[in-house]
Amino acid sequence: MDTEVERQFRQSLMDTLAARLSHGDGTLSRADLTEFPVGDRSWRLIDQSRGIWNPRSLAATLSIVSSPSGPYADKELAPGVWRYDYRAGTVAGDNTKLRRARELELPVILLRKLEPNVYLPVFPVSVIAEDPVARFFTIALSDLELLRDPAHPTSTERRYAERVVRQRLHQPVFRGMVLRAYAQRCAVCDLKHPELLDAAHIDGDREAAGDAVVTNGLSLCKIHHSAYDANLMGITPDYGVRINKALLLEVDGPMLRHGLQEMHGRPIGIPKRTQDRPDRDRLARRFAQFSASS
């Protein structure tokens, strides 16, 4: 296909991908990525064994994989900007097609590997530079292309880039990990609709201890997330739900009665894996804030 047709195809694919992800936890399995429906046919969005996917029918690379245990994820040059090394000793087309993505200004999909066979797609990303001597490409979130030099931002640009990365990468990755740990259910009311669930921080993401790790997260529906953030609901270090005293005495409609008041004293649902369960020290700090405000 010619360049403009390919550009339109990629846009259609990414629009379809965005719609698909909006109804779940933001992740896709390898099986999902192997047969992803676009229009009236299915497309492979990931290579069978390599970290780069170059479909024969396309002029340029379609996707690259970023794995926390691999070399790519460890080479962040600046917020939202990564070094992607040449694939040495393999098919030359791997590097050639990634180079073509830059030359033709075609968007690429970054597949962030969260665990074996589970990926969080981040898109669009762009190939913004190549260093043929050091043998690597520079990849960036497409939102950052307009910066003077995304790999070497000014202090003002860095603040902007950090905000973009938090919204486009860190928050989706955190949400995907947390919702998967809680089997896509609200820890308080057991609601099972992922499109209505959030990954709530125990220690806020702007606090020193607010790491984007599963043990600092709770899968909460939107009403319980809002109540938790507003200290109208607290969770004890031994995983019990508490509702603000004034709220318990208030008389209102069925949402207050069934959605909040009846949750008082209930245990939360916790992840099956011990290493994914909410950190008790974090819960204790946060519960102290709730108690002080009650």
Tab-separated table of C-alpha atoms in Angstrom:
chain	number	residue	atom	x	y	z
A	1	MET	CA	0.000	0.000	0.000
A	2	ASP	CA	1.186	3.549	-0.648
A	3	THR	CA	2.219	5.854	2.163
A	4	GLU	CA	-1.052	7.769	2.485
A	5	VAL	CA	-3.130	4.588	2.445
A	6	GLU	CA	-0.831	3.110	5.087
A	7	ARG	CA	-1.143	6.259	7.205
A	8	GLN	CA	-4.932	6.007	7.047
A	9	PHE	CA	-4.790	2.306	7.888
A	10	ARG	CA	-2.649	2.975	10.960
A	11	GLN	CA	-5.035	5.684	12.101
A	12	SER	CA	-8.000	3.328	11.679
A	13	LEU	CA	-6.147	0.576	13.520
A	14	MET	CA	-5.246	2.870	16.423
A	15	ASP	CA	-8.800	4.224	16.621
A	16	THR	CA	-10.079	0.639	16.830
A	17	LEU	CA	-7.431	-0.188	19.418
A	18	ALA	CA	-8.400	2.826	21.550
A	19	ALA	CA	-12.077	1.816	21.430
A	20	ARG	CA	-11.226	-1.754	22.417
A	21	LEU	CA	-9.049	-0.668	25.331
A	22	SER	CA	-11.700	1.717	26.680
A	23	HIS	CA	-13.885	-1.265	27.638
A	24	GLY	CA	-11.319	-3.146	29.702
A	25	ASP	CA	-8.303	-2.698	31.928
A	26	GLY	CA	-6.188	-1.297	29.083
A	27	THR	CA	-4.293	-4.531	28.451
A	28	LEU	CA	-4.364	-7.146	25.713
A	29	SER	CA	-3.085	-10.698	25.692
A	30	ARG	CA	-0.672	-12.039	23.113
A	31	ALA	CA	-3.604	-13.956	21.641
A	32	ASP	CA	-5.567	-10.677	21.299
A	33	LEU	CA	-2.609	-9.052	19.574
A	34	THR	CA	-2.110	-12.023	17.267
A	35	GLU	CA	-5.591	-11.692	15.765
A	36	PHE	CA	-6.832	-8.146	16.218
A	37	PRO	CA	-9.943	-7.256	14.170
A	38	VAL	CA	-9.743	-4.113	12.049
A	39	GLY	CA	-12.615	-3.656	9.627
A	40	ASP	CA	-13.454	-6.937	7.950
A	41	ARG	CA	-10.200	-8.765	8.692
A	42	SER	CA	-7.794	-9.570	11.519
A	43	TRP	CA	-4.279	-8.184	11.820
A	44	ARG	CA	-1.270	-9.375	13.745
A	45	LEU	CA	0.014	-6.578	15.987
A	46	ILE	CA	2.988	-8.394	17.504
A	47	ASP	CA	5.794	-10.554	16.152
A	48	GLN	CA	5.768	-14.233	17.022
A	49	SER	CA	9.150	-14.156	18.760
A	50	ARG	CA	10.916	-10.817	18.291
A	51	GLY	CA	10.410	-7.456	19.960
A	52	ILE	CA	9.710	-5.683	16.673
A	53	TRP	CA	6.928	-6.398	14.159
A	54	ASN	CA	7.433	-5.580	10.486
A	55	PRO	CA	4.468	-6.840	8.433
A	56	ARG	CA	5.380	-7.587	4.825
A	57	SER	CA	2.414	-5.614	3.523
A	58	LEU	CA	3.483	-2.420	5.333
A	59	ALA	CA	6.350	-0.113	4.462
A	60	ALA	CA	7.412	0.430	8.071
A	61	THR	CA	7.487	-1.152	11.527
A	62	LEU	CA	4.054	-1.492	13.115
A	63	SER	CA	4.957	-2.247	16.749
A	64	ILE	CA	7.842	-2.595	19.183
A	65	VAL	CA	7.841	-4.288	22.580
A	66	SER	CA	9.111	-2.680	25.773
A	67	SER	CA	9.774	-5.260	28.473
A	68	PRO	CA	10.700	-4.333	32.080
A	69	SER	CA	13.129	-7.261	32.052
A	70	GLY	CA	14.631	-6.355	28.694
A	71	PRO	CA	17.226	-3.782	27.634
A	72	TYR	CA	14.791	-1.429	25.867
A	73	ALA	CA	12.750	-0.404	28.917
A	74	ASP	CA	15.909	0.461	30.869
A	75	LYS	CA	17.132	3.092	28.392
A	76	GLU	CA	14.944	6.125	28.968
A	77	LEU	CA	16.750	9.206	27.634
A	78	ALA	CA	14.189	11.718	28.928
A	79	PRO	CA	10.532	11.607	30.001
A	80	GLY	CA	8.668	9.809	27.200
A	81	VAL	CA	11.830	9.317	25.123
A	82	TRP	CA	13.678	6.007	24.807
A	83	ARG	CA	16.716	4.554	23.116
A	84	TYR	CA	15.953	1.519	20.957
A	85	ASP	CA	19.097	-0.349	19.923
A	86	TYR	CA	19.633	-1.789	16.474
A	87	ARG	CA	18.809	-5.443	16.261
A	88	ALA	CA	22.269	-6.800	15.611
A	89	GLY	CA	22.879	-10.085	13.831
A	90	THR	CA	19.276	-10.456	12.659
A	91	VAL	CA	17.280	-9.687	9.550
A	92	ALA	CA	18.392	-6.313	8.199
A	93	GLY	CA	14.765	-5.411	7.500
A	94	ASP	CA	14.147	-4.968	11.215
A	95	ASN	CA	16.272	-1.840	11.284
A	96	THR	CA	15.351	-0.780	7.755
A	97	LYS	CA	11.624	-0.700	8.441
A	98	LEU	CA	12.050	1.198	11.700
A	99	ARG	CA	14.138	3.701	9.756
A	100	ARG	CA	11.323	3.955	7.205
A	101	ALA	CA	8.864	4.756	9.997
A	102	ARG	CA	10.967	7.804	10.749
A	103	GLU	CA	11.448	8.812	7.114
A	104	LEU	CA	7.742	8.485	6.303
A	105	GLU	CA	6.634	9.901	9.688
A	106	LEU	CA	4.410	6.893	10.325
A	107	PRO	CA	3.159	6.248	13.895
A	108	VAL	CA	4.161	3.064	15.710
A	109	ILE	CA	2.577	1.129	18.593
A	110	LEU	CA	4.614	0.598	21.765
A	111	LEU	CA	3.600	-2.630	23.529
A	112	ARG	CA	4.513	-2.345	27.186
A	113	LYS	CA	4.906	-5.880	28.578
A	114	LEU	CA	3.373	-6.096	32.058
A	115	GLU	CA	3.731	-9.839	32.610
A	116	PRO	CA	4.167	-12.907	30.401
A	117	ASN	CA	1.796	-12.653	27.419
A	118	VAL	CA	0.098	-9.483	28.736
A	119	TYR	CA	0.750	-6.096	27.111
A	120	LEU	CA	-0.426	-2.535	27.471
A	121	PRO	CA	-0.459	-0.742	24.092
A	122	VAL	CA	0.815	2.848	24.133
A	123	PHE	CA	0.272	4.802	20.920
A	124	PRO	CA	1.099	6.632	18.843
A	125	VAL	CA	4.847	6.763	19.315
A	126	SER	CA	7.289	8.133	16.758
A	127	VAL	CA	10.818	7.394	15.631
A	128	ILE	CA	12.369	10.850	15.972
A	129	ALA	CA	16.097	10.238	15.436
A	130	GLU	CA	18.745	7.691	14.546
A	131	ASP	CA	22.377	7.418	15.572
A	132	PRO	CA	24.061	5.149	12.988
A	133	VAL	CA	27.412	5.319	14.807
A	134	ALA	CA	26.116	4.264	18.236
A	135	ARG	CA	23.534	2.143	16.385
A	136	PHE	CA	20.267	3.112	18.020
A	137	PHE	CA	16.982	4.854	17.257
A	138	THR	CA	15.298	7.421	19.470
A	139	ILE	CA	11.605	6.702	20.096
A	140	ALA	CA	9.214	9.214	21.672
A	141	LEU	CA	5.566	9.588	22.549
A	142	SER	CA	4.128	11.440	19.578
A	143	ASP	CA	2.740	14.161	21.883
A	144	LEU	CA	6.353	15.263	22.470
A	145	GLU	CA	7.363	15.650	18.821
A	146	LEU	CA	6.789	19.392	18.866
A	147	LEU	CA	9.403	19.943	21.569
A	148	ARG	CA	12.633	21.494	20.361
A	149	ASP	CA	14.630	18.391	21.284
A	150	PRO	CA	12.589	15.759	23.169
A	151	ALA	CA	15.714	13.866	24.219
A	152	HIS	CA	17.193	17.024	25.814
A	153	PRO	CA	14.225	19.068	27.092
A	154	THR	CA	14.501	22.403	28.843
A	155	SER	CA	13.255	22.545	32.441
A	156	THR	CA	9.863	23.829	31.241
A	157	GLU	CA	9.653	21.179	28.537
A	158	ARG	CA	10.625	18.488	31.024
A	159	ARG	CA	7.719	19.413	33.306
A	160	TYR	CA	5.368	19.202	30.321
A	161	ALA	CA	6.893	15.881	29.213
A	162	GLU	CA	6.591	14.410	32.710
A	163	ARG	CA	2.901	15.331	32.777
A	164	VAL	CA	2.351	13.725	29.368
A	165	VAL	CA	4.217	10.561	30.396
A	166	ARG	CA	2.224	10.298	33.612
A	167	GLN	CA	-1.054	10.511	31.672
A	168	ARG	CA	-0.069	8.415	28.649
A	169	LEU	CA	2.186	5.766	30.173
A	170	HIS	CA	2.492	5.619	33.961
A	171	GLN	CA	-1.201	5.891	34.802
A	172	PRO	CA	-2.356	3.354	32.169
A	173	VAL	CA	0.373	0.898	33.203
A	174	PHE	CA	-0.563	1.320	36.885
A	175	ARG	CA	-4.265	0.872	36.105
A	176	GLY	CA	-3.607	-2.224	34.031
A	177	MET	CA	-1.504	-3.863	36.734
A	178	VAL	CA	-3.913	-3.026	39.566
A	179	LEU	CA	-7.119	-4.037	37.792
A	180	ARG	CA	-5.546	-7.322	36.724
A	181	ALA	CA	-4.420	-8.023	40.292
A	182	TYR	CA	-7.998	-7.495	41.526
A	183	ALA	CA	-9.518	-9.590	38.716
A	184	GLN	CA	-11.232	-6.463	37.331
A	185	ARG	CA	-13.462	-6.016	40.373
A	186	CYS	CA	-14.030	-3.184	42.823
A	187	ALA	CA	-12.338	-4.144	46.093
A	188	VAL	CA	-15.222	-2.617	48.085
A	189	CYS	CA	-18.461	-3.502	46.262
A	190	ASP	CA	-17.278	-6.232	43.855
A	191	LEU	CA	-18.505	-4.364	40.740
A	192	LYS	CA	-17.163	-6.263	37.736
A	193	HIS	CA	-17.333	-3.674	34.925
A	194	PRO	CA	-13.732	-2.571	34.182
A	195	GLU	CA	-14.895	0.540	32.297
A	196	LEU	CA	-16.299	1.745	35.640
A	197	LEU	CA	-13.171	0.921	37.647
A	198	ASP	CA	-10.127	3.009	38.563
A	199	ALA	CA	-6.751	2.200	40.044
A	200	ALA	CA	-6.723	4.307	43.208
A	201	HIS	CA	-3.448	5.245	44.872
A	202	ILE	CA	-3.087	4.644	48.602
A	203	ASP	CA	-0.150	7.045	48.880
A	204	GLY	CA	-0.933	9.762	46.330
A	205	ASP	CA	1.054	9.682	43.076
A	206	ARG	CA	2.479	13.128	43.820
A	207	GLU	CA	3.733	12.092	47.247
A	208	ALA	CA	7.246	10.831	47.910
A	209	ALA	CA	5.945	7.325	48.644
A	210	GLY	CA	3.394	7.371	45.829
A	211	ASP	CA	5.040	4.728	43.679
A	212	ALA	CA	3.095	3.289	40.755
A	213	VAL	CA	3.274	-0.270	42.126
A	214	VAL	CA	0.449	-2.725	42.676
A	215	THR	CA	0.888	-2.702	46.471
A	216	ASN	CA	0.167	1.042	46.425
A	217	GLY	CA	-3.060	0.520	44.540
A	218	LEU	CA	-6.687	-0.437	45.064
A	219	SER	CA	-9.166	-1.353	42.365
A	220	LEU	CA	-12.193	0.834	43.117
A	221	CYS	CA	-15.338	1.772	41.230
A	222	LYS	CA	-15.657	5.455	40.538
A	223	ILE	CA	-17.941	6.261	43.484
A	224	HIS	CA	-15.711	4.436	45.973
A	225	HIS	CA	-12.588	5.965	44.454
A	226	SER	CA	-14.075	9.438	44.901
A	227	ALA	CA	-15.168	8.624	48.450
A	228	TYR	CA	-11.687	7.299	49.277
A	229	ASP	CA	-9.950	10.373	47.859
A	230	ALA	CA	-12.323	12.657	49.779
A	231	ASN	CA	-11.768	10.737	53.065
A	232	LEU	CA	-15.450	9.850	53.189
A	233	MET	CA	-14.363	6.230	53.134
A	234	GLY	CA	-11.291	4.669	54.689
A	235	ILE	CA	-9.656	1.257	54.567
A	236	THR	CA	-7.967	-0.098	57.665
A	237	PRO	CA	-4.564	-1.823	57.651
A	238	ASP	CA	-6.375	-5.129	58.180
A	239	TYR	CA	-8.470	-4.530	55.033
A	240	GLY	CA	-11.729	-3.318	56.543
A	241	VAL	CA	-13.989	-0.598	55.085
A	242	ARG	CA	-14.965	2.366	57.247
A	243	ILE	CA	-17.387	5.131	56.316
A	244	ASN	CA	-17.197	8.679	57.651
A	245	LYS	CA	-19.297	8.985	60.837
A	246	ALA	CA	-21.310	11.956	59.604
A	247	LEU	CA	-22.090	10.114	56.385
A	248	LEU	CA	-23.351	7.117	58.334
A	249	LEU	CA	-25.914	9.323	60.089
A	250	GLU	CA	-27.054	11.104	56.946
A	251	VAL	CA	-30.414	10.213	55.406
A	252	ASP	CA	-30.556	10.268	51.621
A	253	GLY	CA	-31.446	8.043	48.683
A	254	PRO	CA	-30.553	4.424	47.856
A	255	MET	CA	-27.100	5.263	46.487
A	256	LEU	CA	-25.914	6.568	49.852
A	257	ARG	CA	-27.570	3.722	51.749
A	258	HIS	CA	-26.501	0.810	49.528
A	259	GLY	CA	-23.413	2.277	47.910
A	260	LEU	CA	-21.666	3.656	50.991
A	261	GLN	CA	-23.395	3.160	54.356
A	262	GLU	CA	-23.855	-0.590	53.867
A	263	MET	CA	-20.162	-0.955	53.018
A	264	HIS	CA	-19.183	0.094	56.561
A	265	GLY	CA	-17.448	-2.777	58.333
A	266	ARG	CA	-17.125	-4.971	55.253
A	267	PRO	CA	-13.765	-6.524	54.356
A	268	ILE	CA	-12.347	-5.539	50.994
A	269	GLY	CA	-11.601	-8.082	48.312
A	270	ILE	CA	-7.850	-8.569	47.973
A	271	PRO	CA	-5.703	-10.041	45.191
A	272	LYS	CA	-5.034	-13.763	45.196
A	273	ARG	CA	-1.279	-13.275	44.950
A	274	THR	CA	0.244	-12.224	48.256
A	275	GLN	CA	2.775	-9.961	46.535
A	276	ASP	CA	-0.069	-7.940	44.963
A	277	ARG	CA	-1.971	-7.175	48.152
A	278	PRO	CA	-2.148	-3.600	49.446
A	279	ASP	CA	0.752	-2.626	51.691
A	280	ARG	CA	-0.439	-2.426	55.307
A	281	ASP	CA	1.945	0.405	56.222
A	282	ARG	CA	0.618	2.504	53.364
A	283	LEU	CA	-2.960	1.726	54.405
A	284	ALA	CA	-2.154	2.706	57.992
A	285	ARG	CA	-0.800	6.111	56.915
A	286	ARG	CA	-3.794	6.756	54.734
A	287	PHE	CA	-6.280	5.518	57.348
A	288	ALA	CA	-4.767	7.948	59.861
A	289	GLN	CA	-5.678	10.772	57.472
A	290	PHE	CA	-9.230	9.421	57.191
A	291	SER	CA	-9.560	9.135	60.991
A	292	ALA	CA	-8.311	12.680	61.505
A	293	SER	CA	-10.862	14.045	59.069
A	294	SER	CA	-13.731	12.051	60.614
